[in-house]
Tab-separated table of C-alpha atoms in Angstrom:
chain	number	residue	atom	x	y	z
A	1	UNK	CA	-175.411	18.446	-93.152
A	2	UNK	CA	-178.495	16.529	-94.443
A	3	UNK	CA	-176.909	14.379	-97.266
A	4	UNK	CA	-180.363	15.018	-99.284
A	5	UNK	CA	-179.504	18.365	-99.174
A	6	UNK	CA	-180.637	19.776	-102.672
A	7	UNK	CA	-178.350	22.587	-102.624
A	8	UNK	CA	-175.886	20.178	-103.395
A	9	UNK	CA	-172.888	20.691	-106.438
A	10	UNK	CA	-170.864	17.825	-107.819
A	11	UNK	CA	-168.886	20.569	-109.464
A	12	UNK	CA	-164.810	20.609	-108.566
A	13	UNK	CA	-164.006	23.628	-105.663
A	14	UNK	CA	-161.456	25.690	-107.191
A	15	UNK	CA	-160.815	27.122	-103.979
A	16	UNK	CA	-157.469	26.584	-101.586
A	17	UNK	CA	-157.679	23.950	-98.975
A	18	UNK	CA	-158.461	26.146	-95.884
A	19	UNK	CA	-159.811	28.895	-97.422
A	20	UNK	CA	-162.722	30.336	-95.738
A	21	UNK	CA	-165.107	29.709	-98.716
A	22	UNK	CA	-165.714	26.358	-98.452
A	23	UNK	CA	-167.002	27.107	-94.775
A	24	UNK	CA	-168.883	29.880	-95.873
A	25	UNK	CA	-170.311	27.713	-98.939
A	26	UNK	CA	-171.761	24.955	-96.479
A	27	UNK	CA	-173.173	27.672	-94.557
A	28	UNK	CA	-175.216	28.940	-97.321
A	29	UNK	CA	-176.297	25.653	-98.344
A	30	UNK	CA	-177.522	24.660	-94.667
A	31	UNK	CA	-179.276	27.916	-94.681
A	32	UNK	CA	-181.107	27.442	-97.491
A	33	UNK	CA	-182.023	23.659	-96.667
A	34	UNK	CA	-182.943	24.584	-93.269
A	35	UNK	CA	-185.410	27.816	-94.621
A	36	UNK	CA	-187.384	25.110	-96.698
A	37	UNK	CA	-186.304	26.685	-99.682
A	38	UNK	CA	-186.487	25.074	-102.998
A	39	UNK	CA	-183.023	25.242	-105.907
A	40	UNK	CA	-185.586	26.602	-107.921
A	41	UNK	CA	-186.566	29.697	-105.414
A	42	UNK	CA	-183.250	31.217	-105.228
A	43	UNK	CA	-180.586	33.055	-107.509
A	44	UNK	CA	-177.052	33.770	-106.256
A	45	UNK	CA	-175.412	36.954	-107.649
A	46	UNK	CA	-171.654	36.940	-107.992
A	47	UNK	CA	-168.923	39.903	-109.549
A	48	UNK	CA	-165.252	38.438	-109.952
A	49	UNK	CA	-163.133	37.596	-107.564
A	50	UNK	CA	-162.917	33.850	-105.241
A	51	UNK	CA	-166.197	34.876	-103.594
A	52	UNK	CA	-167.831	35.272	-106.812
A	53	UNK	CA	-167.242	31.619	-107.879
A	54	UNK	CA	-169.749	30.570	-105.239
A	55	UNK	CA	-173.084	30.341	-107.671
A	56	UNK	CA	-170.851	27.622	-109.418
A	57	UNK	CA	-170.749	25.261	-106.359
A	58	UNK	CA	-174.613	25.978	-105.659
A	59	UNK	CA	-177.471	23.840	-107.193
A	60	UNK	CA	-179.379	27.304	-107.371
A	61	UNK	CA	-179.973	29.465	-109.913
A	62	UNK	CA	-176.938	31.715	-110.473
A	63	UNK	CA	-175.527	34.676	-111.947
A	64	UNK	CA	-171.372	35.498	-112.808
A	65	UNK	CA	-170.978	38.917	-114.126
A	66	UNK	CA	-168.361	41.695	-114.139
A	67	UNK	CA	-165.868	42.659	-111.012
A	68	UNK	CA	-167.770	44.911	-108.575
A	69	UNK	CA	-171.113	44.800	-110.569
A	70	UNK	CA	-173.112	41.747	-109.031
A	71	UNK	CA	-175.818	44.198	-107.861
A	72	UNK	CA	-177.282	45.727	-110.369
A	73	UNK	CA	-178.598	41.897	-112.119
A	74	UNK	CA	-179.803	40.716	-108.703
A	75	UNK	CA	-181.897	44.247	-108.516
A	76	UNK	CA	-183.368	43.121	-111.783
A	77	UNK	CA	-183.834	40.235	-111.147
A	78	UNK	CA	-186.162	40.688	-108.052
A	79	UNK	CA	-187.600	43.576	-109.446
A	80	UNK	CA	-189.187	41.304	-111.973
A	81	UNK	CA	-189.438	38.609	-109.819
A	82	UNK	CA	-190.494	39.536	-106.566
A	83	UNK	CA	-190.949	35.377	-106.059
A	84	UNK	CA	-187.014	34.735	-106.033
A	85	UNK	CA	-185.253	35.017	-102.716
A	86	UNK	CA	-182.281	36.892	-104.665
A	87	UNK	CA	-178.668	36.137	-102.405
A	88	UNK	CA	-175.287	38.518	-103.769
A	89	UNK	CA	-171.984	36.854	-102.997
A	90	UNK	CA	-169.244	39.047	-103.154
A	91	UNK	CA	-165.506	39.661	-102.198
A	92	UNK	CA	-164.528	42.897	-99.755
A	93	UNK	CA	-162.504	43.840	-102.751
A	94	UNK	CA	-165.871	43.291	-105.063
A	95	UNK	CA	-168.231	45.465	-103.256
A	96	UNK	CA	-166.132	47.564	-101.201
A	97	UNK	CA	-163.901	48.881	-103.782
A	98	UNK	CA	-165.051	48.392	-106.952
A	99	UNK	CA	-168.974	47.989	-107.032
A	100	UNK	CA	-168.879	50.766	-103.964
A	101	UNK	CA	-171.351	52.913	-105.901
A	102	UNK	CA	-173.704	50.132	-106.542
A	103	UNK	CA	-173.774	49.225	-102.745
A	104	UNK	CA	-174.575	52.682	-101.251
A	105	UNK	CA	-177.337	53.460	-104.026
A	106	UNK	CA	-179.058	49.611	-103.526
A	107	UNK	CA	-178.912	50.403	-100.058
A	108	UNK	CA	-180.657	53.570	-100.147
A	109	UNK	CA	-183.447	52.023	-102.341
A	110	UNK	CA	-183.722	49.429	-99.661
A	111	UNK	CA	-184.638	46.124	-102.371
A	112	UNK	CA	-185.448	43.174	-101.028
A	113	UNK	CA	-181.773	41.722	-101.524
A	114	UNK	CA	-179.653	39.397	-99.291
A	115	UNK	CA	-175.892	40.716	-99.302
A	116	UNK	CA	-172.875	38.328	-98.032
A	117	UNK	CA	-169.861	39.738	-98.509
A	118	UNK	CA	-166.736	37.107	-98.139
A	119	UNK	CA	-164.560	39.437	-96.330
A	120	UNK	CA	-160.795	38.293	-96.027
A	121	UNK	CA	-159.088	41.736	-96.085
A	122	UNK	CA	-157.293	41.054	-98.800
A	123	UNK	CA	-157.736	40.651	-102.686
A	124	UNK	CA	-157.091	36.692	-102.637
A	125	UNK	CA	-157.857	36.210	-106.299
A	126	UNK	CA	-154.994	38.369	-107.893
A	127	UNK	CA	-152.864	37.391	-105.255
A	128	UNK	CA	-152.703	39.629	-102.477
A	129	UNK	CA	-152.734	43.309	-102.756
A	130	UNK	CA	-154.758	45.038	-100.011
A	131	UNK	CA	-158.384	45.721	-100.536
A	132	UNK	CA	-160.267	48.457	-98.660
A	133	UNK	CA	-160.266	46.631	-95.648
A	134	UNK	CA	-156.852	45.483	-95.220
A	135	UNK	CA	-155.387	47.259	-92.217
A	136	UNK	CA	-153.776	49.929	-92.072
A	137	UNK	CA	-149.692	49.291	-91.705
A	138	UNK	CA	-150.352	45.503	-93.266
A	139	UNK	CA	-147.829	44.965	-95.692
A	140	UNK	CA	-148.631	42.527	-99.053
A	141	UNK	CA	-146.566	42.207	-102.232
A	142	UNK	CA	-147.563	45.142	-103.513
A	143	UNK	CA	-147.566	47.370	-100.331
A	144	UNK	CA	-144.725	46.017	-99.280
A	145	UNK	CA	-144.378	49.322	-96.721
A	146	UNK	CA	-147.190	48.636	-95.602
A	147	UNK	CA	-150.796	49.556	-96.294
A	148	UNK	CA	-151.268	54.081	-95.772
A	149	UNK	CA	-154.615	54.057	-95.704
A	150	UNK	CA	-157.028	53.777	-92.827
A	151	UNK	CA	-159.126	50.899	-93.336
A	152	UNK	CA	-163.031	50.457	-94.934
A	153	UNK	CA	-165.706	49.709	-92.041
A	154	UNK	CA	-168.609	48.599	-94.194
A	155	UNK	CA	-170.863	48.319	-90.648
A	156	UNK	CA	-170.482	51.571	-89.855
A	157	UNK	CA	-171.180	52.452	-93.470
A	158	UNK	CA	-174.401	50.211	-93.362
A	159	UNK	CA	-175.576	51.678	-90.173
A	160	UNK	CA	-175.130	55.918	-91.658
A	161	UNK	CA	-176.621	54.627	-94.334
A	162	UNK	CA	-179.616	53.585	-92.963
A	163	UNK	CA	-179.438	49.904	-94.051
A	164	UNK	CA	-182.071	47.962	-92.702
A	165	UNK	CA	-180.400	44.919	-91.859
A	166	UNK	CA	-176.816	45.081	-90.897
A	167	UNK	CA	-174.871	42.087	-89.442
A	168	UNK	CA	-171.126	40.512	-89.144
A	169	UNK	CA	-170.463	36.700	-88.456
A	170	UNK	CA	-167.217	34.960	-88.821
A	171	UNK	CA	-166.986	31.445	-91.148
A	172	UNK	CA	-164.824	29.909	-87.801
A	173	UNK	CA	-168.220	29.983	-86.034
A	174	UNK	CA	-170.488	27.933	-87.842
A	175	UNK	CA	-173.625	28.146	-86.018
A	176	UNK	CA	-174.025	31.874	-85.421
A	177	UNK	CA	-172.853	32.344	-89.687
A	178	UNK	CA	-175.694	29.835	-90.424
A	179	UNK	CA	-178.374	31.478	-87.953
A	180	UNK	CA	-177.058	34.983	-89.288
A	181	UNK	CA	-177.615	34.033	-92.814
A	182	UNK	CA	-181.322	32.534	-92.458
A	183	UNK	CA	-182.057	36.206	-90.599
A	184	UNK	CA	-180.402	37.995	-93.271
A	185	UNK	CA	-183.037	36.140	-96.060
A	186	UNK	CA	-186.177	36.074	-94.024
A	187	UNK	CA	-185.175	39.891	-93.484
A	188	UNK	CA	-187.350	42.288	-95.806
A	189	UNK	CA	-185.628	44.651	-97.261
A	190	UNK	CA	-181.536	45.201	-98.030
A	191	UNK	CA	-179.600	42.859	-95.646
A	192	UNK	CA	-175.742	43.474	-95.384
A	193	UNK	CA	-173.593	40.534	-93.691
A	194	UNK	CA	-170.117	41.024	-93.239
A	195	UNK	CA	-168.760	37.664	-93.270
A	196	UNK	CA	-165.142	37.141	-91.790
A	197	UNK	CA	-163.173	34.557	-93.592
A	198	UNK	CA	-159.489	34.476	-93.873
A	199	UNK	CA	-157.857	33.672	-97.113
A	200	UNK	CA	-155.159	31.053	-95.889
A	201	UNK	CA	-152.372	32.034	-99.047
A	202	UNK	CA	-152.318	36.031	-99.020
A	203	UNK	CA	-153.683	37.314	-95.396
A	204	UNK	CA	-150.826	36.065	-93.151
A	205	UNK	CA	-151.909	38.460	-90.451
A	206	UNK	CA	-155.816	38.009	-90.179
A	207	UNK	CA	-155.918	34.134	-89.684
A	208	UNK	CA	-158.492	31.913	-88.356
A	209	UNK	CA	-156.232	32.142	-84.806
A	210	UNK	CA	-156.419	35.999	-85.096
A	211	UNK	CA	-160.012	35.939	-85.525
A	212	UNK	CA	-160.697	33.123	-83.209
A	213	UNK	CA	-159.056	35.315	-80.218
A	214	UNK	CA	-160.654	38.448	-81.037
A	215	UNK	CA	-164.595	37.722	-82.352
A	216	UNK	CA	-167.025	37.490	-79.579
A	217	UNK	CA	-170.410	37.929	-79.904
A	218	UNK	CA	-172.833	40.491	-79.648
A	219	UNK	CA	-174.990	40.399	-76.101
A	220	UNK	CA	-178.536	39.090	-76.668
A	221	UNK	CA	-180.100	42.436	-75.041
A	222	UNK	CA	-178.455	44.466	-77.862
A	223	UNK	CA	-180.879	47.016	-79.284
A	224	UNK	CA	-181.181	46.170	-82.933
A	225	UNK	CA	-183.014	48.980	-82.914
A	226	UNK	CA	-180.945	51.946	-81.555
A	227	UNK	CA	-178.737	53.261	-84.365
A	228	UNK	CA	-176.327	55.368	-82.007
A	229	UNK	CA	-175.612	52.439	-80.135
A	230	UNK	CA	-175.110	50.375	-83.108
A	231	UNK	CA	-172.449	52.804	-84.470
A	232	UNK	CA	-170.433	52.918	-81.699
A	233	UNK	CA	-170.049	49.055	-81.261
A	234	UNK	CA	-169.427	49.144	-84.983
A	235	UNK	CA	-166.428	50.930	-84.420
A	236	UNK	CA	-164.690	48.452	-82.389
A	237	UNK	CA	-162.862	46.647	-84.406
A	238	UNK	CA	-159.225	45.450	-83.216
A	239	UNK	CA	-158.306	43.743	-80.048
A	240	UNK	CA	-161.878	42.913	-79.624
A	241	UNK	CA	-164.245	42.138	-82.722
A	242	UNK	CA	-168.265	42.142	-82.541
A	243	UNK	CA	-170.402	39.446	-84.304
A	244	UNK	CA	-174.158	39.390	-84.702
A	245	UNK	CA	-176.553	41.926	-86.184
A	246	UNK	CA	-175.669	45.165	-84.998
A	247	UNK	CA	-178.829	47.180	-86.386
A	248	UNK	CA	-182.311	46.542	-87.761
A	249	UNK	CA	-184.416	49.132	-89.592
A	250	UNK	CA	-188.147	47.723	-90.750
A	251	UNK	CA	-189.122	49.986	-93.528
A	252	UNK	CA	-191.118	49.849	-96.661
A	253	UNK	CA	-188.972	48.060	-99.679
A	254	UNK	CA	-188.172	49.464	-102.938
A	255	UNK	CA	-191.162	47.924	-104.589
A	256	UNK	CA	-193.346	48.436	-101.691
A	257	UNK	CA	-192.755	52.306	-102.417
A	258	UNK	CA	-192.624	52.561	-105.773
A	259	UNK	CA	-196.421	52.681	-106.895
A	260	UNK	CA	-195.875	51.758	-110.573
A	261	UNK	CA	-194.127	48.319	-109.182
A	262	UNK	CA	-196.389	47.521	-106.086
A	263	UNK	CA	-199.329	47.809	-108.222
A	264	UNK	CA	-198.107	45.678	-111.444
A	265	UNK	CA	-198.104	42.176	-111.506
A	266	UNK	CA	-193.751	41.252	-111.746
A	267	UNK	CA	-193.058	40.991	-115.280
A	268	UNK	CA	-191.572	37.312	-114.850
A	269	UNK	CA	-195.881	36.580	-115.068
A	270	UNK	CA	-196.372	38.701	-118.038
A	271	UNK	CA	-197.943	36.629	-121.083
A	272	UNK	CA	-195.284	37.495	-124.138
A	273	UNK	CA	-197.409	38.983	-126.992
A	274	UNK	CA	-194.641	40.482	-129.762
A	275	UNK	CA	-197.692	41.475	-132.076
A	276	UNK	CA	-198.267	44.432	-129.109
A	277	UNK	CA	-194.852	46.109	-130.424
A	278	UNK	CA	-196.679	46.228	-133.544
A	279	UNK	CA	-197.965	50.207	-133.365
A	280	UNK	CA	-194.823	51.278	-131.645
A	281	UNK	CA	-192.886	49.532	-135.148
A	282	UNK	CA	-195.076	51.155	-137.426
A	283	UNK	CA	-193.943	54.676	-136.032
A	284	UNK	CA	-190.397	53.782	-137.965
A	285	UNK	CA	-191.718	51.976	-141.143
């Protein structure tokens, strides 16, 4: 990486050696570098959880809020600045489980957000209980029969969902994770990656090995654009694992529909003027 880099931290990882994050992290950064963006151009959304220390290892703008609710702020945030290139970092656990809700509904409204999940299939923070995309039969400290449920496929819920941008890359391939991560941002409109990245501590089972003898990668005459075919492959996740952007629907964005928005300059340009509230004070005086 370009040592002038300005997405560069100082600030300590608090990550394990051989986690998957610190990969991940100097994907982002070469992303960013290599879309001529500026620190100044971007915020990074983050819940809770080891994915959602990211913005603090960034020179970007950044947000840390509450576990599963990282969506919500960056929705605000480009809503009233349609000028920031707005990037969520979250944990499967984050999104998947907890901030579920806020994922489907952001999806439907189709912002102009970038998504990255930091998928280990595993909650790595509070040491090792399964999230919704630990497989079924795994067995952690807490499910120590072994996980009942059948596991989350957040591709396949992307795809029903009409996302219109939905991709997987894995952290042990850095090229394709950087090239999938500048598509994700130039992409217009809601962008879901699914980003592979075992957690070295908790996830005995799905280790870089595992993943390294499974992922392959999506062929290069793969229609983006056929959402049948996009399902299927989307449910092949085992022996064999797809990587790449499974399905790409252009649509109008959030703010490109709403009339009230598209019409309005953002309210990040808005001149302040507190003597305006004036008549709506005097209703209560």
């Amino acid at each position: 990486m370009d040592i002038l880099n300005p997405f560069e931290c100082s600030e300590e990882k608090a990550w394990c050696p051989g986690c998957g994050n610190h990969a991940l992290l100097e994907g982002i950064k070469r992303a960013l570098f290599e879309l001529e963006k500026e620190p100044h151009e971007v915020l990074i959304a983050s819940g809770i959880g080891q994915a959602a220390k990211l913005p603090h290892y960034i020179n970007t703008n950044g947000f840390n809020g509450l576990h599963g609710r990282a969506v919500p702020p960056a929705a605000g945030a480009k809503i009233a600045n349609s000028d920031l290139t707005v990037i969520i970092h979250t944990g499967d656990g984050d999104s998947y489980g907890e901030g579920g809700n806020h994922l489907i509904h952001n999806i439907r409204r189709n912002l102009d957000l970038t998504h990255f999940v930091h998928d280990n299939q595993i909650y790595g923070l509070t040491k090792g209980q399964a999230s919704p995309t630990t497989g079924k039969g795994h067995i952690t400290g807490i499910q120590t029969e072994g996980v009942q449920l059948e596991p989350f496929n957040p591709i396949a819920l992307g795809i029903s969902l009409d996302c219109s941008f939905v991709a997987r890359t894995f952290v042990g391939d850095q090229e394709h994770m950087v090239e999938t991560m500048k598509s994700a941002i130039r992409h217009s409109g809601y962008a879901l990656v699914d980003i592979l990245q075992p957690c070295v501590v908790f996830n005995k089972v799905n280790t870089f090995k595992w993943y390294k003898d499974r992922v392959y990668h999506l062929e290069r005459d793969h229609d983006v654009s056929d959402k049948v075919e996009a399902f299927r492959r989307a449910q092949e996740f085992g022996e064999r694992i797809p990587i790449g952007i499974f399905y790409v629907n252009e649509k109008p964005t959030y703010m490109e529909s709403v009339e009230y928005i598209s019409e309005r300059e953002p309210l990040v340009r808005k001149k302040l003027d507190p003597k305006s509230a004036v008549p709506l004070m005097d209703e209560f005086y």
